Coordinates of C-alpha atoms in Angstrom, one line a residue:
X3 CA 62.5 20.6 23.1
X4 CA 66.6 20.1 23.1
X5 CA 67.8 18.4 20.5
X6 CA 69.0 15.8 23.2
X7 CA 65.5 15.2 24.8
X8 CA 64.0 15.5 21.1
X9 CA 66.0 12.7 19.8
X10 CA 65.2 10.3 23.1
X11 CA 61.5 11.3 22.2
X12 CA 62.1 10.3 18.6
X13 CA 63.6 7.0 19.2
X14 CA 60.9 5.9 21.6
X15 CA 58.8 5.7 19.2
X16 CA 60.6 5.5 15.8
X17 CA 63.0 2.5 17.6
X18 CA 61.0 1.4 20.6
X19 CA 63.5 3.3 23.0
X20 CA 66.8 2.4 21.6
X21 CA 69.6 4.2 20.2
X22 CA 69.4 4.9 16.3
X23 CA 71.3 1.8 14.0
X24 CA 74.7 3.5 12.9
X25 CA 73.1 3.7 9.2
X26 CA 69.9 6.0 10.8
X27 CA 72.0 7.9 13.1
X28 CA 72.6 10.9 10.8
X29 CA 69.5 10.6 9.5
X30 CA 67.6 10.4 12.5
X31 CA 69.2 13.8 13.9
X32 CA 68.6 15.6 10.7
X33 CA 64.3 15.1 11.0
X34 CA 64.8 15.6 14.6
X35 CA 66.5 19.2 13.6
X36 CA 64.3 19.4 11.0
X37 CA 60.7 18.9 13.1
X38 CA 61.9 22.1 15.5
X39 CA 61.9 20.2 18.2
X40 CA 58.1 20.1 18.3
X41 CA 56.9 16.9 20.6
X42 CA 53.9 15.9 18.3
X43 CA 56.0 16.2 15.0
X44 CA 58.2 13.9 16.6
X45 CA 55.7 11.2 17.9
X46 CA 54.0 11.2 15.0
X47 CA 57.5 11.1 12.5
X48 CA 59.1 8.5 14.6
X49 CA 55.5 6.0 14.6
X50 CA 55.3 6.9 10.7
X51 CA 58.9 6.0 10.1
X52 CA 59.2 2.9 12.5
X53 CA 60.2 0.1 10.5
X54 CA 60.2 2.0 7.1
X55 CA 63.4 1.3 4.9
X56 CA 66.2 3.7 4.8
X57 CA 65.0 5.3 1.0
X58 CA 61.3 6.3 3.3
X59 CA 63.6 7.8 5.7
X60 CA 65.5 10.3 2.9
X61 CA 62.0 10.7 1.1
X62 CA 60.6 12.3 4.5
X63 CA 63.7 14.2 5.5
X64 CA 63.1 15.7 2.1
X65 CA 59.7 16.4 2.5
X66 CA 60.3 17.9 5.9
X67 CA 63.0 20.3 4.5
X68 CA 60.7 21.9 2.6
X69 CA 58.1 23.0 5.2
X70 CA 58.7 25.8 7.0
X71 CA 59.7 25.6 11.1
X72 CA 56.4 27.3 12.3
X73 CA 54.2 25.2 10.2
X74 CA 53.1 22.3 12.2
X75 CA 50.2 20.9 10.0
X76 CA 52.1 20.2 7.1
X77 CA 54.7 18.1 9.0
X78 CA 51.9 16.1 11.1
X79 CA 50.2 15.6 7.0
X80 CA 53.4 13.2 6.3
X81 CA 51.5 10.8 8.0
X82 CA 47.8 11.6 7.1
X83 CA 49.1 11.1 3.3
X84 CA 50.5 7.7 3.7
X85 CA 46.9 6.0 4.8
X86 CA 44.8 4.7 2.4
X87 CA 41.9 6.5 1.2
X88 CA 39.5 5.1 3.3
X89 CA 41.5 5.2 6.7
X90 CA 41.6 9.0 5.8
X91 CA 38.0 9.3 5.5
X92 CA 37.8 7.5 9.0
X93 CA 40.5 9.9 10.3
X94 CA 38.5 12.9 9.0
X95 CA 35.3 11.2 10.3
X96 CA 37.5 11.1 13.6
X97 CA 38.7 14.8 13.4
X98 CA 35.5 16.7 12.9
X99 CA 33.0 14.8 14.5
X100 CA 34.1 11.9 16.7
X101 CA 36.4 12.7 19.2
X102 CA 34.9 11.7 22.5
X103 CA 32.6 8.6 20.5
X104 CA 32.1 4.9 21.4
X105 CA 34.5 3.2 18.8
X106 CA 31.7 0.8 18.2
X107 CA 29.5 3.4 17.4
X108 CA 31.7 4.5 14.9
X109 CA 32.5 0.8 13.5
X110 CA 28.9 0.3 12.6
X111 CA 29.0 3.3 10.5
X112 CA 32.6 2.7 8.5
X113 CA 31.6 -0.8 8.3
X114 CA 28.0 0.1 6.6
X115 CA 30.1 2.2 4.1
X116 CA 32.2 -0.9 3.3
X117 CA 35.2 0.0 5.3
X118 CA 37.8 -1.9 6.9
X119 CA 37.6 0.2 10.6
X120 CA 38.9 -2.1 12.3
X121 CA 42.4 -2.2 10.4
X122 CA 42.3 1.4 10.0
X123 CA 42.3 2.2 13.7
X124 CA 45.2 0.1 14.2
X125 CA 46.9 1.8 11.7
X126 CA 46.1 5.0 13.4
X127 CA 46.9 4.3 16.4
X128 CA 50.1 2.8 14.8
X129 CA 51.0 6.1 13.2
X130 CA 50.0 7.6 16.8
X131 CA 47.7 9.4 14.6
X132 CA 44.5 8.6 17.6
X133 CA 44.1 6.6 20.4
X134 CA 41.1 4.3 22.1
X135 CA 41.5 5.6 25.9
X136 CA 40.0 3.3 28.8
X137 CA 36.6 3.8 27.9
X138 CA 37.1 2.7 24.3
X139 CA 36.4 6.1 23.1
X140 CA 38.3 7.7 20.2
X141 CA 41.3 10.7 21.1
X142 CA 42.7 12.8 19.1
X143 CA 45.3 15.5 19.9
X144 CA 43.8 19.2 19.4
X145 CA 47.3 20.0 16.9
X146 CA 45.6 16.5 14.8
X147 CA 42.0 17.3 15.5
X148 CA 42.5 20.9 13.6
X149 CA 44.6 19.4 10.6
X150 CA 42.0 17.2 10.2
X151 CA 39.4 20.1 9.9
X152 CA 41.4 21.6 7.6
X153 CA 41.9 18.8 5.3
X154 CA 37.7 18.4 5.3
X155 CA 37.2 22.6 5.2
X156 CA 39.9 24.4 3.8
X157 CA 40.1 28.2 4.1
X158 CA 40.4 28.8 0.3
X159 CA 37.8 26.2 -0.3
X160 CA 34.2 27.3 -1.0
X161 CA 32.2 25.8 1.7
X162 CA 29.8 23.6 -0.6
X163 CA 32.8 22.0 -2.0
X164 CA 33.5 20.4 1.1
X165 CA 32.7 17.0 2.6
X166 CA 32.1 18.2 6.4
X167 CA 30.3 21.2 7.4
X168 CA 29.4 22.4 10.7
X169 CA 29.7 26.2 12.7
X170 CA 28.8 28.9 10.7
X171 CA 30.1 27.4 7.1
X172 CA 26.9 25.7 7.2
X173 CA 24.7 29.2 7.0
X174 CA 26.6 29.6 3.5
X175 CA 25.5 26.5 2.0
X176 CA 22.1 26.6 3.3
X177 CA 21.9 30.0 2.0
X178 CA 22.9 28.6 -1.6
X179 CA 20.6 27.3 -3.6
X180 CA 23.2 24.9 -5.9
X181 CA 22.4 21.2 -4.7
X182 CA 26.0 20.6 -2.8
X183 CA 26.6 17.1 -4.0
X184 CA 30.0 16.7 -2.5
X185 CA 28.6 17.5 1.3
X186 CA 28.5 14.2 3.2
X187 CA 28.7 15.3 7.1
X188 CA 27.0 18.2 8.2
X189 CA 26.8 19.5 12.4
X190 CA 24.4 21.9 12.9
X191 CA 23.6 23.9 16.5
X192 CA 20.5 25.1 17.1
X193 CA 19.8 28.3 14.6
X194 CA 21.4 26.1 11.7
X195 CA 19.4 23.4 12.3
X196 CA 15.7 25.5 11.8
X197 CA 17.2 27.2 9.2
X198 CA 18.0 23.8 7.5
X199 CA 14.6 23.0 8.1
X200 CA 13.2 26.0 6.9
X201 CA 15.2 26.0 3.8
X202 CA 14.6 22.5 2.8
X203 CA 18.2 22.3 2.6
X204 CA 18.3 18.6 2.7
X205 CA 17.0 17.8 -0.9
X206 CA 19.9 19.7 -2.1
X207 CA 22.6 17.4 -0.1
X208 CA 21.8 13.6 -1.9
X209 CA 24.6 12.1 -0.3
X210 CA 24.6 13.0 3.4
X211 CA 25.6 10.3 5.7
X212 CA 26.4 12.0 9.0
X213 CA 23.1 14.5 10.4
X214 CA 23.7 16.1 13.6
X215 CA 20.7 18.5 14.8
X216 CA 19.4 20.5 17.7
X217 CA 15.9 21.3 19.0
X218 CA 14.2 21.0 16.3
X219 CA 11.5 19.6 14.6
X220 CA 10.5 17.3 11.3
X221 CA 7.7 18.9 9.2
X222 CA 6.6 18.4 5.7
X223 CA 7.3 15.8 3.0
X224 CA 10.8 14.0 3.3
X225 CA 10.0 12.0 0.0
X226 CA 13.5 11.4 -2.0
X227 CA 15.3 13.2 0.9
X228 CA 18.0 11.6 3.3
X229 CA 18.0 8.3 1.3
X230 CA 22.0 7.7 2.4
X231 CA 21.8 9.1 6.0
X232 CA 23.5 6.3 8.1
X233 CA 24.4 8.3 11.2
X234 CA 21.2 10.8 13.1
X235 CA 22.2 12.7 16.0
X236 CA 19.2 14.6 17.7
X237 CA 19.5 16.7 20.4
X238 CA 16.3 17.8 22.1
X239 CA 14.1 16.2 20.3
X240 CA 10.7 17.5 20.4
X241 CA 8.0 14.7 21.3
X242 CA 6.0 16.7 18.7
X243 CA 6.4 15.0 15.1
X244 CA 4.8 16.3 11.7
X245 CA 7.0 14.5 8.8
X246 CA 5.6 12.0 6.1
X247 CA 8.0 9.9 3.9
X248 CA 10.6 9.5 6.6
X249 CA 12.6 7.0 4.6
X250 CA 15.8 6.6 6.6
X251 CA 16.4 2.9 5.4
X252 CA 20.3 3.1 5.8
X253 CA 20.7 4.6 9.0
X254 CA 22.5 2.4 11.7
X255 CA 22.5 4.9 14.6
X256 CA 20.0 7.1 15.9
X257 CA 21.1 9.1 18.7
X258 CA 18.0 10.9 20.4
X259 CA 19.8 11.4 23.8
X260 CA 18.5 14.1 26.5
X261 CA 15.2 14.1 24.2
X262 CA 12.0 15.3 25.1
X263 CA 10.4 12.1 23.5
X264 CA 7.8 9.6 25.2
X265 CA 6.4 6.7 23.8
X266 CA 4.1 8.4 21.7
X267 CA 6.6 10.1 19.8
X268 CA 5.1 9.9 16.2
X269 CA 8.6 9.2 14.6
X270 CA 8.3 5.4 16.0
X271 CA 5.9 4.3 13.8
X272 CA 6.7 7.3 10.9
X273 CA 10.5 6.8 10.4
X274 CA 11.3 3.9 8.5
X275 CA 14.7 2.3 10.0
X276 CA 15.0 -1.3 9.3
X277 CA 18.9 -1.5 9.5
X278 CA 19.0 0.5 12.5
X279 CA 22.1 -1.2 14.9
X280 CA 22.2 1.7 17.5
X281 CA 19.5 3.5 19.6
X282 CA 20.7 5.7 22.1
X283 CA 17.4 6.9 24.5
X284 CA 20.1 8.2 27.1
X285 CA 18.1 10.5 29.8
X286 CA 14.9 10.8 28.1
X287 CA 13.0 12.0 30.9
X288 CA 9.9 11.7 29.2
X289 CA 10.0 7.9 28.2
X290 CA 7.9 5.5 30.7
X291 CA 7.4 2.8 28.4
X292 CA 9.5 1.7 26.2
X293 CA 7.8 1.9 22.2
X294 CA 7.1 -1.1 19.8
X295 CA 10.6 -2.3 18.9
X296 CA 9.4 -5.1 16.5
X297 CA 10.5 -3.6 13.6
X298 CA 13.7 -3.0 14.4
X299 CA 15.0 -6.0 13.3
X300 CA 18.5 -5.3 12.8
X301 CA 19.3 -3.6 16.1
X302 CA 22.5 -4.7 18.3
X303 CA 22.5 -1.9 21.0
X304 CA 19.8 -0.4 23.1
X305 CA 20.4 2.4 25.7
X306 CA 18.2 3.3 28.4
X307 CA 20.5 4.5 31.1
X308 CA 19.4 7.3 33.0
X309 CA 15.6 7.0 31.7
X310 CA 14.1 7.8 35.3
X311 CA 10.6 7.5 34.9
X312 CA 10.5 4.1 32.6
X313 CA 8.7 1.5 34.6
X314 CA 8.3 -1.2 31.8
X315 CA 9.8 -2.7 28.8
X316 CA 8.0 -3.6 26.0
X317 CA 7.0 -7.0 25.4
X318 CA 8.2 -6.4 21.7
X319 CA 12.0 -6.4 22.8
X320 CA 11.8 -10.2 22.4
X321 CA 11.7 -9.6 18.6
X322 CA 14.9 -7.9 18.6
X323 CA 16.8 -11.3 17.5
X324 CA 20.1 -9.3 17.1
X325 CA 20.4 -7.4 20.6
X326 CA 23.6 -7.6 21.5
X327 CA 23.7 -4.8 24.1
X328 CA 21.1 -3.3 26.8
X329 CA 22.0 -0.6 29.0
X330 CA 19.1 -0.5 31.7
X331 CA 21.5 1.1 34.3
X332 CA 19.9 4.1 36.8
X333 CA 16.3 3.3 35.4
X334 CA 15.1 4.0 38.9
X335 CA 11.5 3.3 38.5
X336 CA 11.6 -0.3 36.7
X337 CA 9.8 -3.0 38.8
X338 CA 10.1 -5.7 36.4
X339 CA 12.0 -7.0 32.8
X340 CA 9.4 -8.8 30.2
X341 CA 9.5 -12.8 30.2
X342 CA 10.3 -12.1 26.6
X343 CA 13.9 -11.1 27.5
X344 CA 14.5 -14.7 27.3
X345 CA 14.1 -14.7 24.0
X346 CA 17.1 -12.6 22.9
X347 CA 19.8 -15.4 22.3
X348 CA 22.8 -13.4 21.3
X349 CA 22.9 -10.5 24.3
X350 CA 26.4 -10.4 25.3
X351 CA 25.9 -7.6 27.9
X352 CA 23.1 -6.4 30.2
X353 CA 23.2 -3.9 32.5
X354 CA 20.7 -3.5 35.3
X355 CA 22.8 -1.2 37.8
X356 CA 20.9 1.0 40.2
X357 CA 17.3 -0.4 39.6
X358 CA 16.9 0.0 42.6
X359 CA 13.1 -1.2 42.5
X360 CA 13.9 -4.8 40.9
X361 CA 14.3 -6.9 43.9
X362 CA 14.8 -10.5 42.0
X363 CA 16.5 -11.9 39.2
X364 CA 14.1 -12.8 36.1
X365 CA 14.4 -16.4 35.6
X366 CA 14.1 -16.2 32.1
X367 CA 18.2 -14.4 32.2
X368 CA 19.0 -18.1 32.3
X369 CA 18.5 -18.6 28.8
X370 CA 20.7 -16.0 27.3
X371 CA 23.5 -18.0 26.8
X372 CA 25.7 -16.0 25.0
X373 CA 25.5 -13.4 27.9
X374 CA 29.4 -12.3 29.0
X375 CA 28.6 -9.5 31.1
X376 CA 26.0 -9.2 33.9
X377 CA 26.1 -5.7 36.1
X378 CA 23.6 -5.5 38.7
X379 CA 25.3 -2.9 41.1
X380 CA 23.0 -1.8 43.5
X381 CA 19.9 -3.6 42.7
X382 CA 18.2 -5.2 46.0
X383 CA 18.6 -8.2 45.4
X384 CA 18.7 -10.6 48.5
X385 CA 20.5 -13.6 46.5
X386 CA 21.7 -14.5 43.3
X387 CA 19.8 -17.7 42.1
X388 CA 21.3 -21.1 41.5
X389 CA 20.1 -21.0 37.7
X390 CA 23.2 -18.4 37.2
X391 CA 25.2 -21.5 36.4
X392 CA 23.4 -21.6 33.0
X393 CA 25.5 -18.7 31.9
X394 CA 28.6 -20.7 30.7
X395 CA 29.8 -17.7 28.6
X396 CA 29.7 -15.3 31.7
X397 CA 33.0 -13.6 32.0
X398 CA 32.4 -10.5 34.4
X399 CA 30.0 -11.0 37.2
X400 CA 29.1 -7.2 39.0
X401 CA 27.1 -7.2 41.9
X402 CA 28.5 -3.9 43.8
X403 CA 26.5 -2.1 46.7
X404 CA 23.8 -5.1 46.6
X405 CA 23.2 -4.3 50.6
X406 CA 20.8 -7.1 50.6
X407 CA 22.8 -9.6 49.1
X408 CA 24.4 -12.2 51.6
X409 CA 26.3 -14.3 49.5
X410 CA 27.0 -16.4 46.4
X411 CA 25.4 -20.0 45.7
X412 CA 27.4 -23.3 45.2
X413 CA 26.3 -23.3 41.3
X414 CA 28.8 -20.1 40.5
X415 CA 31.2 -22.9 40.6
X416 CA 29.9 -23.7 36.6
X417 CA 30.8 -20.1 35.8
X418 CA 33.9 -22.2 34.3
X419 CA 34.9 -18.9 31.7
X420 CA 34.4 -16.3 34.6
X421 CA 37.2 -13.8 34.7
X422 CA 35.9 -11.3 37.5
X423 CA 33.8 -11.2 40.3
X424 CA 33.0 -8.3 42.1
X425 CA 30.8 -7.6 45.5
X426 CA 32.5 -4.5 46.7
X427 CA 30.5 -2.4 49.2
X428 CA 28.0 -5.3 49.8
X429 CA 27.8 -4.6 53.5
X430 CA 25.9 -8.2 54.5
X431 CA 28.0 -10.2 52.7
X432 CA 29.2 -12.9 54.5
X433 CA 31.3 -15.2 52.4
X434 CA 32.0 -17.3 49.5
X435 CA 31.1 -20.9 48.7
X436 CA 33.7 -23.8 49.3
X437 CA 32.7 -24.4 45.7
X438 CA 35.0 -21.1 44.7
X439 CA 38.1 -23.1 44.2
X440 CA 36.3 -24.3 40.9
X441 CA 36.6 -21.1 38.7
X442 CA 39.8 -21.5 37.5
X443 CA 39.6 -18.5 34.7
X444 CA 39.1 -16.3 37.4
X445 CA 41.4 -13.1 37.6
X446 CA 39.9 -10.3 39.4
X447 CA 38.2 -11.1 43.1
X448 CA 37.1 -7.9 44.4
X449 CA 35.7 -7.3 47.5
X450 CA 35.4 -4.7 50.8
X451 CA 36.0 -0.7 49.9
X452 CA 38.0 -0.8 46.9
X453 CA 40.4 -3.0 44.9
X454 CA 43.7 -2.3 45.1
X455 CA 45.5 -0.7 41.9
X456 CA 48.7 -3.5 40.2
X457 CA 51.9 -2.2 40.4
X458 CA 52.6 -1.7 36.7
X459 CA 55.0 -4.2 36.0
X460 CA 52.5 -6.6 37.3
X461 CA 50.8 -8.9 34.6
X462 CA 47.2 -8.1 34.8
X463 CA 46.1 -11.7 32.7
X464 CA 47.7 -13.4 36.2
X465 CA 46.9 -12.0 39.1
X466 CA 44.2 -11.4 41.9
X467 CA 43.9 -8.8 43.9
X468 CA 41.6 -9.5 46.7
X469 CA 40.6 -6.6 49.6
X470 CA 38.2 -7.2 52.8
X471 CA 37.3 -4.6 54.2
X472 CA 33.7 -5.9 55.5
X473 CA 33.1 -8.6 58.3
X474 CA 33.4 -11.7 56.3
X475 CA 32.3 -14.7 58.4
X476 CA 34.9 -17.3 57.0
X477 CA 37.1 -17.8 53.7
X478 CA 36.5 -21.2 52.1
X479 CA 39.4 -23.7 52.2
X480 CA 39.2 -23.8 48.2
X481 CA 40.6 -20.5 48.3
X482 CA 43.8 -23.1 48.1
X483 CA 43.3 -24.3 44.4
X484 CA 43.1 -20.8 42.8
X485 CA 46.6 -21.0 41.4
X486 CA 46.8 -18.0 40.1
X487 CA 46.4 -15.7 43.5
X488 CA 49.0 -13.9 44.6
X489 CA 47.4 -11.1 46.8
X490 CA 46.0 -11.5 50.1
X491 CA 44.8 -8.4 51.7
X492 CA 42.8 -9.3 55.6
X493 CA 41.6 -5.6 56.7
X494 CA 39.5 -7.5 59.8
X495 CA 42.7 -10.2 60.4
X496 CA 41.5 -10.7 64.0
X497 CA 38.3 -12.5 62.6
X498 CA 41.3 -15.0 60.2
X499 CA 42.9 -16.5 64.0
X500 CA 42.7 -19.7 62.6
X501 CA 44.1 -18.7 59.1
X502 CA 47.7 -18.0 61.0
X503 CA 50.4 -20.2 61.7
X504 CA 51.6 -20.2 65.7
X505 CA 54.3 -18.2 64.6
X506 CA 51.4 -15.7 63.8
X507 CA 53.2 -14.5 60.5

């Protein structure tokens, strides 16, 4: 970039926009000069630098001068070098193996290893050294990504000296037969993961915490192997399952995603997992019962979504005490949900979209009072029962492409913390309760084809945006007490006549 356009780039970020103070003026043009005029160098600089006193200024012009114009990864380390050592562990953590990962995921990890992740992320994203995008997943420019990398992996660096492995660096160290001590993270495809297997590679590696693994298979005697493993990522795992002493006692995620597993996998009653938080069973085909979750005492979240053939859940789920999260969504051939859902007092969120085959509400939902989130798009449901007024917590209510569903009972009044509502697509819908006026939290009102975007100076903690599109027989006078609306949208105005003032405006 100019050194015009670099300088307005700088001072978004290292002023918030404005022009440099008088005393940083000089300053500020010398690192812009300095960074080459490279856009990331300069986001990155100016978040570092934001609020710093004038002697951190000089210090990192000095430190600039000394790294040469074409190397970028030194100027972007300025800022890797002032976090603390854990928040670079997270950042490395970040670089090599998370990008694209649920940031709680991630949390339950750092925090297990006595981090503070949730401080360290906002000093990341402070330094604009990674980002949480929309779908709370962690980003990381590519320029950031490969310093990171280098930082875990150097070139000059024999590869069982490092803390991260994964590509073909890992074929080295399995081929050593030194016990690699430092090696905490290791990401393996397919051919390095049988020959890890084959090479009992593990036992060398006591302090592994991070395991990821494709198609392949646990055989043998794990005794004194794995101890620290917190993090398990399987891909294809084999329903086939040989291993004895599977002691994974501080593991808080399992990820056996697009496995070949059922619920006779052996590794449900072989692995031992007692702190287990996360279990991630996304599209295994082969699952059509959930297994015996009794034991896993300490788990918060529970993915199912996409597991086609399941048609029932476990009775045993009601032992979970700590569920916080079940994802049920696109489970196509679920009929029913155990009475023992009842039982899991802390669930904050449950998804049942697209189950297509439940056609009614289990009762027993009314007990979860902690619940904040209830998604039941496109489930055939013909009402939503009175008892939903139990759910004081509720905050988002989803309910999109329910064809059967004709409308909304009095009792959603009670829904006193309710922030959105939304029945898009419901084609029988035929209108809200006079009792509407009541939920006076509520925010988002969503109904007909789509919702229509905020312009974005709008505040999105004040307004409404409300869209009919289908044939909606009336709108309740209580419309009149929601204070906070300020969008009307009538597709179908002809059936609102009485709505209009004579003027007709």
């Amino acid at each position: 970039m100019n050194l015009k356009d670099s300088l307005l780039l700088f001072s978004r970020y290292a002023f918030k926009g404005e022009q440099p103070p008088s005393e940083l003026a000089a300053l500020s043009s010398d690192i812009v000069t300095t960074t080459g005029g490279l856009p990331l160098a300069l986001v990155i600089i100016g978040s570092f630098l934001k609020g710093k006193d004038q002697s951190i200024w000089i210090e990192t012009r000095v430190k600039l001068r000394k790294v040469p114009h074409t190397d970028v990864q030194q100027k972007l380390r300025i800022s890797y070098d002032s976090l603390e050592y854990e928040e670079q562990q997270m950042f490395l953590d970040i670089a090599c193996f998370f990008i694209g990962i649920n940031k709680i995921f991630a949390t339950y990890l750092w925090e297990d290893l006595q981090y503070c992740p949730n401080s360290g992320l906002e000093r990341m994203i402070e330094l604009s050294l990674m980002k949480i995008d929309d779908n709370n997943e962690l980003r990381m420019h590519d320029q950031l990504r490969d310093l990171g990398r280098a930082i875990a992996c150097p070139a000059n660096k024999k590869p069982w000296k490092c803390s991260r492995l994964w590509d073909e660096k890992t074929i080295i160290v399995q081929q050593s037969k030194e016990e690699n001590k430092n090696i905490e993270a290791l990401c393996l495809d397919e051919y390095g993961s049988n020959m890890f297997m084959k090479r009992w590679s593990f036992k060398r590696m006591p302090y592994l915490k991070f395991l990821r693994l494709s198609k392949v298979n646990f055989v043998g005697d794990f005794e004194d192997s794995l101890s620290e493993l917190r993090w398990l990522e399987w891909e294809e795992c084999p329903n086939s399952f040989k291993a004895i002493n599977v002691h994974l006692e501080k593991l808080v995620m399992l990820d056996l995603s697009d496995g070949n597993i059922s619920e006779c996998w052996g590794g449900w009653s072989s692995i031992k997992m007692e702190r287990l938080k996360v279990l991630n069973l996304f599209n295994c085909l082969h699952l059509k019962r959930t297994p015996n979750l009794s034991t896993l005492k300490s788990l918060e979240i529970l993915i199912l979504e996409k597991c086609h053939n399941l048609e029932e859940i476990d009775s045993s789920i009601g032992d979970v005490k700590c569920l916080v999260s079940l994802n049920l969504s696109d489970c196509g051939d679920l009929r029913e949900l155990p009475s023992q859902l009842g039982n899991l007092r802390n669930l904050v969120s449950l998804n049942l979209s697209t189950c297509q085959q439940l056609q009614e509400l289990l009762k027993e939902i009314s007990q979860l009072k902690e619940l904040k989130e209830l998604i039941i798009d496109e489930v055939c449901i013909k009402e939503i029962p009175p008892w939903i007024s139990s759910l004081k917590k509720l905050e988002i209510l989803s309910a999109q492409a329910c064809d059967s569903l004709v409308g909304l009972p009095d009792s959603i009044s009670h829904l006193v913390n309710l922030l959105t509502l939304d029945s898009r697509f419901c084609s029988n819908f035929e209108g809200f309760p006079g009792s509407i006026g009541s939920l006076v939290k509520l925010q988002y009102l969503l109904l007909g084809n789509e919702c229509l975007p905020p312009k974005e100076d709008d505040d999105l903690e004040t307004h409404w945006y409300w869209d009919y599109n289908y044939c909606l027989n009336h709108i309740p006078h209580s419309i009149g007490k929601l204070e906070l609306l300020t969008e009307l949208h009538l597709t179908c105005a002809k059936k609102f006549r009485n709505y209009l003032n004579p003027s007709g405006t």
